C-alpha cells in the first residue's frame, strides 16, 4: 500500500530519476557476477558500497569506498573512474566520528537537475566535494562552517527538504570530545552551499543514533524528507510535539539509553505514512514510532534481552503489517525473536539450532531484509559475524537457512540491481565485487521496481553496519 498520494509519488520519481533503473534488463550472465576492483581490500570497519545510475544508461552502477580511495564501476563491470582522496570513512563512530562501521561515506544524485548524476563526499580537510558521476571530474567544492563543539562535518546525505527534488544536502557531525554522537545537523540547498550562503536550518540537539548517521525518508508522503534519529526533524527543521522515550514511571531515571538500529517501513498499513523502528540499548526496548502519532509502542523483548540488530519486512504474509526480527546481543549462540506490527512476540529460535554446519557460533551480522524469491514472503540476508566469511539467506520466522554462499565477505549489500524487481546480494570480498541473483523464475514478474519507493532509495544510499 502506498503511503503517498499518487501525484506526490509520481513527482518524487520524476524529481529523482537518476536513482532509478529506467527499465528491467537481463540478469547477469554469471552467478555470481564478479567485478574486479582497482582498489585495495576494505579493512575491518572502514568503507563500503552504494549503487546508483552514474553514467545515465538506466542501469545501476557501483560506488565502492575504502580509506583513501573512491571507485566507480559500471553495471557491466567497467571501471568508470577511481579517485585517491582522504575520504571521511572510519571505524568506530564513538571515537572517530561518522559514518561509522561499514558506512560508505558517499552519495549519488542529481543535485542540479540536469538529468546527470553527481557524486558527493567529504574529505578529512573539511571540504565537501561534488564530482561527475560519469567521469569523476570535480564540478564544485565547498567548505561549510563547522559548529562549535564539532571537529568537522563527517557525513553528507542528499535530501529533498524543499519539495524540489534531490537538490538539498544534510550535513552531520559528532561532538569532538568524549563519546561521539551526531547531534549536529545543518540542512542546505545545494545551490546555496555552492555559493557559501547560509543553511536552510541548523540544530545542535538532534537525537542521533549511537553508532551511525541520521537516516532520511519522506514519512508522511508530502514529497519532502524528514531526518530520522530517536528524534524526528521535519523538513523545515522543527520537531514534532512528542519525545522519545515515552514518559512513564518505569522509565523515570534508571539506565541511560542509546539507539543501535533504525529502520523505516510501512509497518502499520492501517495508519497513514511510514513508521520508524528503533532498537534501544541499555533499557533494551524495541519501539515503533509514527511522525504524527509519536510512539505507537515501546516494549522489551523476551527476557528483556538487548535486541541490538534488526530486519523489518513481510516475514509472515498471513499477519497484518510487517514483522521485526531482532538478533539479540549474545556474542555466541544468539537467540533471535520476532515481533509483529503491534509489538507482540510471535517467534523465537536459537541460532545454534538453525545455522548450517561450519557456520560461526558468533552468528550473523549486517542483516538485510530481502525480496529474494519474488513471493509475498520476504527473507533476510546476512554474513558470518566477525569474520570475512560466508553469506546466507534465512527465514526470520523459523530460522531456516534457505541458501548459503561460500564466500570471504568483508561487506554485504542488498538491492534490486539487475533483471527484475527482486533483490540481489552484493558482496565485497577483498578487491572484488560479487553479485548473486536468484536463478529461479520470478513468480510475480510484473511488480514495479523497488527503486520507485522513495524510502527504499534513501535506505540504499545511507546505511552502515548497525542500520542496513
Tab-separated table of C-alpha atoms in Angstrom:
chain	number	residue	atom	x	y	z
A	1	UNK	CA	0.000	0.000	0.000
A	2	UNK	CA	1.446	3.370	-0.995
A	3	UNK	CA	1.900	5.873	1.804
A	4	UNK	CA	1.746	8.870	-0.541
A	5	UNK	CA	-0.841	10.313	-2.890
A	6	UNK	CA	-0.261	9.194	-6.474
A	7	UNK	CA	0.617	12.696	-7.670
A	8	UNK	CA	3.279	13.176	-4.986
A	9	UNK	CA	4.706	9.747	-5.749
A	10	UNK	CA	4.964	10.493	-9.474
A	11	UNK	CA	6.550	13.884	-8.852
A	12	UNK	CA	9.043	12.301	-6.478
A	13	UNK	CA	10.007	9.693	-9.071
A	14	UNK	CA	10.421	12.318	-11.782
A	15	UNK	CA	12.498	14.533	-9.497
A	16	UNK	CA	14.808	11.684	-8.545
A	17	UNK	CA	15.223	9.984	-11.901
A	18	UNK	CA	18.884	9.097	-11.717
A	19	UNK	CA	18.221	6.971	-8.653
A	20	UNK	CA	16.045	4.623	-10.667
A	21	UNK	CA	16.745	1.907	-13.155
A	22	UNK	CA	14.843	3.032	-16.261
A	23	UNK	CA	13.794	-0.467	-17.233
A	24	UNK	CA	14.311	-4.063	-16.259
A	25	UNK	CA	17.094	-5.837	-18.088
A	26	UNK	CA	18.516	-9.334	-18.202
A	27	UNK	CA	20.068	-10.966	-15.186
A	28	UNK	CA	23.813	-11.103	-15.084
A	29	UNK	CA	25.215	-13.913	-17.198
A	30	UNK	CA	27.224	-15.355	-14.324
A	31	UNK	CA	26.097	-16.143	-10.796
A	32	UNK	CA	27.911	-14.656	-9.048
A	33	UNK	CA	28.896	-11.887	-11.429
A	34	UNK	CA	32.455	-10.924	-10.491
A	35	UNK	CA	33.721	-7.368	-10.895
A	36	UNK	CA	37.450	-6.846	-10.380
A	37	UNK	CA	38.137	-3.657	-8.431
A	38	UNK	CA	41.191	-1.480	-8.867
A	39	UNK	CA	41.059	-0.827	-5.126
A	40	UNK	CA	42.740	-2.241	-2.026
A	41	UNK	CA	40.610	-4.514	0.187
A	42	UNK	CA	38.438	-2.832	2.800
A	43	UNK	CA	39.824	-3.008	6.347
A	44	UNK	CA	37.762	-4.296	9.256
A	45	UNK	CA	35.446	-1.315	9.576
A	46	UNK	CA	36.063	1.479	7.092
A	47	UNK	CA	34.396	1.843	3.709
A	48	UNK	CA	31.640	0.057	1.827
A	49	UNK	CA	29.420	0.452	-1.258
A	50	UNK	CA	26.237	2.014	-2.624
A	51	UNK	CA	24.572	1.796	-6.026
A	52	UNK	CA	23.101	4.392	-8.417
A	53	UNK	CA	22.897	5.094	-12.150
A	54	UNK	CA	26.140	7.031	-12.598
A	55	UNK	CA	26.553	7.085	-16.380
A	56	UNK	CA	22.938	7.736	-17.435
A	57	UNK	CA	22.289	4.442	-19.244
A	58	UNK	CA	19.377	3.471	-16.979
A	59	UNK	CA	21.270	0.647	-15.276
A	60	UNK	CA	22.581	0.664	-11.732
A	61	UNK	CA	26.306	1.162	-11.210
A	62	UNK	CA	28.521	0.783	-8.153
A	63	UNK	CA	30.389	3.185	-5.875
A	64	UNK	CA	32.940	1.499	-3.617
A	65	UNK	CA	34.937	3.199	-0.864
A	66	UNK	CA	37.961	2.188	1.159
A	67	UNK	CA	40.183	4.569	3.131
A	68	UNK	CA	41.955	6.799	0.630
A	69	UNK	CA	40.030	5.579	-2.434
A	70	UNK	CA	36.678	6.051	-4.145
A	71	UNK	CA	35.910	3.846	-7.129
A	72	UNK	CA	33.032	3.964	-9.633
A	73	UNK	CA	32.198	0.871	-11.701
A	74	UNK	CA	29.587	0.489	-14.418
A	75	UNK	CA	26.839	-2.109	-14.289
A	76	UNK	CA	28.811	-4.365	-16.653
A	77	UNK	CA	31.950	-4.121	-14.505
A	78	UNK	CA	33.874	-1.490	-16.479
A	79	UNK	CA	35.885	0.888	-14.343
A	80	UNK	CA	34.423	4.357	-14.802
A	81	UNK	CA	36.944	6.117	-12.570
A	82	UNK	CA	38.917	5.844	-9.335
A	83	UNK	CA	39.926	8.769	-7.135
A	84	UNK	CA	42.622	8.736	-4.483
A	85	UNK	CA	41.217	11.063	-1.829
A	86	UNK	CA	41.229	11.219	2.012
A	87	UNK	CA	37.579	10.255	2.316
A	88	UNK	CA	35.756	10.558	5.608
A	89	UNK	CA	35.179	6.861	6.220
A	90	UNK	CA	36.048	5.288	9.502
A	91	UNK	CA	35.637	2.610	12.076
A	92	UNK	CA	34.126	3.351	15.456
A	93	UNK	CA	31.803	6.356	15.253
A	94	UNK	CA	32.016	6.690	19.035
A	95	UNK	CA	35.745	7.501	18.912
A	96	UNK	CA	36.394	8.504	15.281
A	97	UNK	CA	33.091	10.043	14.192
A	98	UNK	CA	30.709	9.267	11.350
A	99	UNK	CA	29.822	7.414	9.165
A	100	UNK	CA	30.858	4.520	11.410
A	101	UNK	CA	31.283	0.803	10.762
A	102	UNK	CA	30.773	-0.058	7.083
A	103	UNK	CA	29.489	3.441	6.304
A	104	UNK	CA	30.197	4.168	2.645
A	105	UNK	CA	30.792	7.900	3.098
A	106	UNK	CA	29.497	8.723	-0.396
A	107	UNK	CA	26.197	9.738	-2.020
A	108	UNK	CA	24.917	9.997	-5.583
A	109	UNK	CA	22.053	12.052	-7.006
A	110	UNK	CA	21.099	14.739	-9.485
A	111	UNK	CA	21.898	17.791	-7.372
A	112	UNK	CA	21.470	20.399	-10.102
A	113	UNK	CA	18.508	18.957	-12.022
A	114	UNK	CA	20.311	18.435	-15.326
A	115	UNK	CA	19.449	14.730	-15.526
A	116	UNK	CA	23.025	13.618	-14.791
A	117	UNK	CA	24.298	12.141	-11.548
A	118	UNK	CA	26.682	13.873	-9.213
A	119	UNK	CA	28.695	12.076	-6.531
A	120	UNK	CA	29.085	13.788	-3.164
A	121	UNK	CA	31.612	13.097	-0.408
A	122	UNK	CA	33.548	14.778	2.399
A	123	UNK	CA	37.301	14.716	2.894
A	124	UNK	CA	39.199	14.980	6.151
A	125	UNK	CA	40.301	18.546	5.433
A	126	UNK	CA	36.697	19.717	5.800
A	127	UNK	CA	35.859	20.031	2.112
A	128	UNK	CA	32.646	18.837	0.528
A	129	UNK	CA	33.325	17.557	-2.998
A	130	UNK	CA	30.806	17.232	-5.834
A	131	UNK	CA	32.073	15.288	-8.849
A	132	UNK	CA	30.552	13.974	-12.071
A	133	UNK	CA	29.057	10.510	-11.657
A	134	UNK	CA	30.099	9.541	-15.182
A	135	UNK	CA	33.700	10.805	-15.155
A	136	UNK	CA	34.702	11.623	-11.569
A	137	UNK	CA	35.716	15.141	-12.633
A	138	UNK	CA	35.194	17.723	-9.920
A	139	UNK	CA	32.244	20.055	-10.523
A	140	UNK	CA	32.465	22.119	-7.342
A	141	UNK	CA	33.511	22.047	-3.720
A	142	UNK	CA	32.552	23.898	-0.578
A	143	UNK	CA	33.822	24.356	2.959
A	144	UNK	CA	30.706	24.614	5.154
A	145	UNK	CA	31.241	26.339	8.512
A	146	UNK	CA	31.559	23.790	11.320
A	147	UNK	CA	29.504	24.198	14.501
A	148	UNK	CA	31.275	24.920	17.765
A	149	UNK	CA	31.910	21.663	19.573
A	150	UNK	CA	32.439	19.568	16.417
A	151	UNK	CA	35.743	18.667	14.794
A	152	UNK	CA	34.465	18.736	11.210
A	153	UNK	CA	31.447	17.717	9.157
A	154	UNK	CA	31.611	13.923	8.974
A	155	UNK	CA	28.564	12.824	6.986
A	156	UNK	CA	26.790	14.303	3.964
A	157	UNK	CA	23.476	12.996	2.607
A	158	UNK	CA	21.471	14.066	-0.438
A	159	UNK	CA	17.979	15.175	0.608
A	160	UNK	CA	14.759	16.830	-0.520
A	161	UNK	CA	13.739	19.349	2.129
A	162	UNK	CA	12.001	21.938	-0.079
A	163	UNK	CA	9.912	19.666	-2.301
A	164	UNK	CA	12.103	20.441	-5.332
A	165	UNK	CA	13.696	17.016	-5.727
A	166	UNK	CA	17.111	15.881	-4.565
A	167	UNK	CA	18.575	19.384	-4.611
A	168	UNK	CA	19.438	19.624	-0.915
A	169	UNK	CA	22.125	18.306	1.400
A	170	UNK	CA	22.154	17.272	5.037
A	171	UNK	CA	25.430	17.598	6.927
A	172	UNK	CA	26.015	15.866	10.249
A	173	UNK	CA	28.805	15.942	12.833
A	174	UNK	CA	29.564	14.440	16.226
A	175	UNK	CA	30.944	16.193	19.292
A	176	UNK	CA	34.743	16.380	19.151
A	177	UNK	CA	35.287	15.317	22.773
A	178	UNK	CA	34.043	12.321	24.727
A	179	UNK	CA	31.671	9.652	23.438
A	180	UNK	CA	30.891	10.911	19.957
A	181	UNK	CA	27.267	11.104	18.792
A	182	UNK	CA	25.965	13.023	15.767
A	183	UNK	CA	23.952	15.754	17.499
A	184	UNK	CA	24.898	18.488	14.972
A	185	UNK	CA	22.880	18.959	11.777
A	186	UNK	CA	22.799	21.540	9.004
A	187	UNK	CA	20.415	21.484	6.027
A	188	UNK	CA	21.396	23.309	2.826
A	189	UNK	CA	20.032	23.874	-0.614
A	190	UNK	CA	22.919	22.529	-2.696
A	191	UNK	CA	22.983	25.680	-4.822
A	192	UNK	CA	23.200	27.834	-1.684
A	193	UNK	CA	26.053	25.797	-0.270
A	194	UNK	CA	27.913	26.110	-3.538
A	195	UNK	CA	27.647	29.902	-3.199
A	196	UNK	CA	28.571	29.899	0.514
A	197	UNK	CA	25.079	31.037	1.536
A	198	UNK	CA	23.562	30.228	4.955
A	199	UNK	CA	21.845	26.901	5.641
A	200	UNK	CA	18.115	26.353	5.496
A	201	UNK	CA	18.277	25.408	9.173
A	202	UNK	CA	20.636	24.019	11.810
A	203	UNK	CA	20.279	22.005	15.024
A	204	UNK	CA	22.700	21.003	17.770
A	205	UNK	CA	20.233	18.842	19.735
A	206	UNK	CA	19.445	16.039	17.310
A	207	UNK	CA	18.587	12.735	18.993
A	208	UNK	CA	21.127	10.762	16.976
A	209	UNK	CA	21.854	7.081	16.578
A	210	UNK	CA	24.671	5.894	18.808
A	211	UNK	CA	26.703	4.254	16.052
A	212	UNK	CA	25.805	5.830	12.743
A	213	UNK	CA	24.445	8.649	10.638
A	214	UNK	CA	20.953	10.095	10.502
A	215	UNK	CA	18.555	8.416	8.124
A	216	UNK	CA	16.244	10.216	5.684
A	217	UNK	CA	12.749	9.384	4.426
A	218	UNK	CA	9.526	11.058	3.401
A	219	UNK	CA	7.415	9.679	6.230
A	220	UNK	CA	4.102	11.425	5.509
A	221	UNK	CA	4.086	11.444	1.698
A	222	UNK	CA	4.327	15.223	1.253
A	223	UNK	CA	7.309	14.925	-1.100
A	224	UNK	CA	9.871	16.153	1.451
A	225	UNK	CA	12.342	14.348	3.707
A	226	UNK	CA	12.287	14.021	7.453
A	227	UNK	CA	15.601	13.482	9.293
A	228	UNK	CA	15.450	10.392	11.464
A	229	UNK	CA	17.043	9.502	14.760
A	230	UNK	CA	15.327	8.903	18.081
A	231	UNK	CA	14.016	12.374	17.429
A	232	UNK	CA	12.496	13.172	14.045
A	233	UNK	CA	13.188	16.538	12.431
A	234	UNK	CA	10.638	17.861	9.956
A	235	UNK	CA	11.809	19.215	6.562
A	236	UNK	CA	11.750	22.782	7.930
A	237	UNK	CA	13.994	21.879	10.873
A	238	UNK	CA	11.281	21.774	13.539
A	239	UNK	CA	10.398	18.900	15.871
A	240	UNK	CA	7.033	17.161	16.263
A	241	UNK	CA	5.185	17.532	19.549
A	242	UNK	CA	6.335	14.289	21.146
A	243	UNK	CA	9.571	12.886	22.544
A	244	UNK	CA	11.315	9.541	22.772
A	245	UNK	CA	11.475	7.633	25.048
A	246	UNK	CA	7.880	7.937	26.206
A	247	UNK	CA	7.493	9.174	29.759
A	248	UNK	CA	6.451	6.524	32.242
A	249	UNK	CA	7.018	5.603	35.864
A	250	UNK	CA	9.060	2.598	34.765
A	251	UNK	CA	11.421	4.722	32.665
A	252	UNK	CA	11.885	7.531	35.198
A	253	UNK	CA	15.609	7.768	35.918
A	254	UNK	CA	17.462	4.463	35.708
A	255	UNK	CA	19.844	3.439	32.976
A	256	UNK	CA	20.643	5.756	30.110
A	257	UNK	CA	19.821	4.553	26.641
A	258	UNK	CA	21.121	4.754	23.144
A	259	UNK	CA	19.733	3.627	19.819
A	260	UNK	CA	21.631	0.889	17.980
A	261	UNK	CA	19.320	0.430	14.991
A	262	UNK	CA	16.828	2.490	12.996
A	263	UNK	CA	14.657	1.179	10.165
A	264	UNK	CA	11.899	2.742	8.028
A	265	UNK	CA	8.955	0.829	6.553
A	266	UNK	CA	5.180	0.749	6.205
A	267	UNK	CA	4.924	-1.429	9.309
A	268	UNK	CA	1.336	-0.401	10.056
A	269	UNK	CA	-0.531	-0.080	6.729
A	270	UNK	CA	-3.682	0.743	8.702
A	271	UNK	CA	-2.082	4.092	9.626
A	272	UNK	CA	-1.124	6.905	7.244
A	273	UNK	CA	2.553	7.292	6.487
A	274	UNK	CA	5.600	5.201	7.226
A	275	UNK	CA	6.869	4.081	10.616
A	276	UNK	CA	10.315	4.175	12.220
A	277	UNK	CA	11.624	1.140	14.129
A	278	UNK	CA	14.075	1.861	16.966
A	279	UNK	CA	16.182	-0.632	18.929
A	280	UNK	CA	17.366	0.651	22.273
A	281	UNK	CA	20.406	-0.499	24.227
A	282	UNK	CA	20.534	-0.099	27.996
A	283	UNK	CA	16.857	-0.484	28.778
A	284	UNK	CA	16.596	-2.974	25.900
A	285	UNK	CA	13.399	-1.842	24.202
A	286	UNK	CA	12.025	-2.156	20.690
A	287	UNK	CA	9.833	0.765	19.637
A	288	UNK	CA	7.620	1.744	16.727
A	289	UNK	CA	7.267	5.463	16.033
A	290	UNK	CA	4.958	7.428	13.734
A	291	UNK	CA	5.648	11.053	12.764
A	292	UNK	CA	2.202	12.345	13.690
A	293	UNK	CA	1.202	9.902	16.437
A	294	UNK	CA	4.527	9.594	18.233
A	295	UNK	CA	5.496	6.355	19.973
A	296	UNK	CA	2.974	3.677	18.958
A	297	UNK	CA	4.507	1.059	21.219
A	298	UNK	CA	7.674	0.600	23.267
A	299	UNK	CA	8.325	-2.893	24.602
A	300	UNK	CA	11.167	-5.119	25.788
A	301	UNK	CA	11.856	-8.421	24.124
A	302	UNK	CA	11.640	-11.809	25.836
A	303	UNK	CA	13.717	-11.943	29.000
A	304	UNK	CA	14.480	-8.253	28.456
A	305	UNK	CA	17.371	-9.181	26.205
A	306	UNK	CA	19.027	-6.456	24.164
A	307	UNK	CA	17.721	-6.600	20.560
A	308	UNK	CA	20.855	-4.928	19.062
A	309	UNK	CA	20.242	-5.521	15.326
A	310	UNK	CA	17.068	-5.966	13.309
A	311	UNK	CA	15.469	-6.666	9.951
A	312	UNK	CA	11.993	-5.345	9.117
A	313	UNK	CA	9.865	-6.981	6.444
A	314	UNK	CA	6.838	-9.018	5.429
A	315	UNK	CA	8.138	-12.193	7.007
A	316	UNK	CA	4.671	-13.663	7.678
A	317	UNK	CA	2.156	-12.577	4.991
A	318	UNK	CA	-0.724	-14.053	6.998
A	319	UNK	CA	-0.364	-11.285	9.574
A	320	UNK	CA	-1.349	-7.644	9.097
A	321	UNK	CA	1.547	-5.254	8.654
A	322	UNK	CA	5.240	-6.066	8.814
A	323	UNK	CA	7.347	-8.010	11.285
A	324	UNK	CA	10.513	-7.014	13.177
A	325	UNK	CA	13.270	-9.603	13.602
A	326	UNK	CA	15.679	-8.894	16.484
A	327	UNK	CA	19.048	-10.629	16.600
A	328	UNK	CA	19.881	-10.499	20.365
A	329	UNK	CA	23.220	-9.310	21.657
A	330	UNK	CA	24.876	-12.614	22.613
A	331	UNK	CA	28.482	-12.860	21.451
A	332	UNK	CA	27.809	-16.530	20.658
A	333	UNK	CA	24.686	-18.629	20.227
A	334	UNK	CA	22.275	-15.792	19.537
A	335	UNK	CA	18.590	-16.261	20.392
A	336	UNK	CA	16.606	-14.153	17.891
A	337	UNK	CA	12.955	-13.242	18.255
A	338	UNK	CA	10.298	-11.666	16.024
A	339	UNK	CA	7.670	-9.040	16.914
A	340	UNK	CA	4.545	-8.300	14.931
A	341	UNK	CA	3.334	-4.847	13.885
A	342	UNK	CA	1.752	-4.280	17.311
A	343	UNK	CA	4.788	-5.302	19.333
A	344	UNK	CA	3.793	-8.853	20.292
A	345	UNK	CA	6.482	-11.556	20.247
A	346	UNK	CA	5.395	-14.142	17.670
A	347	UNK	CA	8.523	-16.300	17.213
A	348	UNK	CA	11.750	-17.226	18.990
A	349	UNK	CA	14.563	-19.570	17.957
A	350	UNK	CA	18.193	-20.407	18.657
A	351	UNK	CA	20.924	-19.704	16.129
A	352	UNK	CA	22.885	-22.776	17.252
A	353	UNK	CA	19.954	-24.989	16.228
A	354	UNK	CA	19.394	-23.375	12.815
A	355	UNK	CA	22.750	-22.303	11.392
A	356	UNK	CA	24.303	-24.736	8.896
A	357	UNK	CA	27.314	-26.866	9.765
A	358	UNK	CA	30.523	-24.877	9.931
A	359	UNK	CA	28.791	-21.513	10.408
A	360	UNK	CA	30.480	-19.422	13.088
A	361	UNK	CA	28.922	-19.623	16.568
A	362	UNK	CA	29.165	-15.805	16.643
A	363	UNK	CA	26.045	-15.777	14.450
A	364	UNK	CA	25.140	-13.241	11.760
A	365	UNK	CA	25.788	-9.583	11.076
A	366	UNK	CA	24.854	-6.861	8.558
A	367	UNK	CA	21.324	-8.211	8.298
A	368	UNK	CA	19.124	-7.021	5.428
A	369	UNK	CA	15.503	-7.840	4.665
A	370	UNK	CA	15.479	-9.188	1.105
A	371	UNK	CA	12.939	-9.820	-1.649
A	372	UNK	CA	14.750	-12.946	-2.823
A	373	UNK	CA	12.057	-15.326	-4.086
A	374	UNK	CA	9.605	-12.895	-5.687
A	375	UNK	CA	6.812	-14.205	-3.454
A	376	UNK	CA	4.963	-12.214	-0.813
A	377	UNK	CA	7.146	-13.529	1.989
A	378	UNK	CA	10.395	-11.659	2.451
A	379	UNK	CA	13.519	-13.282	3.870
A	380	UNK	CA	16.738	-11.938	5.394
A	381	UNK	CA	20.329	-11.941	4.135
A	382	UNK	CA	23.423	-11.707	6.318
A	383	UNK	CA	27.094	-12.619	6.542
A	384	UNK	CA	29.029	-14.575	9.111
A	385	UNK	CA	29.730	-12.399	12.117
A	386	UNK	CA	33.189	-11.093	12.997
A	387	UNK	CA	34.975	-12.593	10.019
A	388	UNK	CA	35.246	-12.441	6.238
A	389	UNK	CA	33.060	-15.470	5.778
A	390	UNK	CA	30.031	-16.960	4.109
A	391	UNK	CA	26.739	-15.279	3.192
A	392	UNK	CA	23.274	-16.749	3.714
A	393	UNK	CA	19.579	-16.152	3.152
A	394	UNK	CA	17.350	-17.251	6.046
A	395	UNK	CA	13.727	-17.208	7.156
A	396	UNK	CA	13.419	-14.790	10.093
A	397	UNK	CA	10.331	-16.550	11.472
A	398	UNK	CA	11.659	-20.114	11.596
A	399	UNK	CA	15.423	-19.586	11.411
A	400	UNK	CA	15.726	-21.913	8.409
A	401	UNK	CA	18.777	-21.108	6.269
A	402	UNK	CA	17.393	-21.405	2.746
A	403	UNK	CA	20.586	-20.556	0.828
A	404	UNK	CA	24.281	-20.385	1.666
A	405	UNK	CA	27.044	-18.916	-0.476
A	406	UNK	CA	30.646	-19.890	0.326
A	407	UNK	CA	32.405	-16.535	0.468
A	408	UNK	CA	35.041	-14.349	2.054
A	409	UNK	CA	32.670	-11.461	2.524
A	410	UNK	CA	34.028	-8.256	4.019
A	411	UNK	CA	30.776	-6.364	3.337
A	412	UNK	CA	27.349	-7.279	2.023
A	413	UNK	CA	24.683	-5.037	0.492
A	414	UNK	CA	21.213	-5.950	-0.736
A	415	UNK	CA	19.483	-4.086	-3.572
A	416	UNK	CA	17.449	-4.561	-6.753
A	417	UNK	CA	20.269	-4.144	-9.300
A	418	UNK	CA	19.605	-6.458	-12.233
A	419	UNK	CA	16.992	-8.324	-14.201
A	420	UNK	CA	13.705	-7.993	-12.298
A	421	UNK	CA	12.272	-6.319	-9.228
A	422	UNK	CA	13.723	-8.965	-6.888
A	423	UNK	CA	16.849	-8.078	-4.937
A	424	UNK	CA	20.391	-9.295	-5.384
A	425	UNK	CA	23.149	-9.828	-2.800
A	426	UNK	CA	26.310	-7.794	-3.371
A	427	UNK	CA	29.468	-8.969	-1.635
A	428	UNK	CA	32.731	-7.084	-1.263
A	429	UNK	CA	35.423	-9.747	-0.970
A	430	UNK	CA	38.967	-8.392	-0.992
A	431	UNK	CA	39.365	-6.448	-4.241
A	432	UNK	CA	36.324	-7.991	-5.931
A	433	UNK	CA	32.598	-7.340	-6.019
A	434	UNK	CA	30.446	-10.483	-6.294
A	435	UNK	CA	26.768	-10.145	-7.276
A	436	UNK	CA	24.394	-13.051	-6.608
A	437	UNK	CA	20.904	-13.348	-8.089
A	438	UNK	CA	18.126	-15.890	-7.600
A	439	UNK	CA	18.171	-18.068	-10.747
A	440	UNK	CA	14.654	-19.426	-10.239
A	441	UNK	CA	11.731	-17.965	-12.234
A	442	UNK	CA	10.128	-14.954	-10.619
A	443	UNK	CA	6.528	-15.864	-9.630
A	444	UNK	CA	5.459	-12.189	-9.828
A	445	UNK	CA	7.468	-10.666	-12.692
A	446	UNK	CA	5.192	-7.664	-13.220
A	447	UNK	CA	5.879	-5.968	-9.881
A	448	UNK	CA	7.261	-2.388	-10.023
A	449	UNK	CA	10.939	-1.920	-9.339
A	450	UNK	CA	11.675	-1.336	-5.687
A	451	UNK	CA	13.535	1.850	-6.606
A	452	UNK	CA	10.198	3.575	-7.201
A	453	UNK	CA	9.826	3.693	-3.400
A	454	UNK	CA	11.430	6.856	-2.038
A	455	UNK	CA	12.319	5.350	1.328
A	456	UNK	CA	13.926	2.376	-0.456
A	457	UNK	CA	16.220	4.699	-2.415
A	458	UNK	CA	17.148	6.559	0.750
A	459	UNK	CA	17.877	3.382	2.700
A	460	UNK	CA	20.173	2.027	-0.007
A	461	UNK	CA	22.202	5.249	-0.093
A	462	UNK	CA	22.527	5.973	3.617
A	463	UNK	CA	23.366	2.949	5.740
A	464	UNK	CA	26.002	1.362	7.942
A	465	UNK	CA	26.641	-1.865	9.847
A	466	UNK	CA	24.100	-1.170	12.593
A	467	UNK	CA	21.265	0.039	10.343
A	468	UNK	CA	21.395	-1.560	6.875
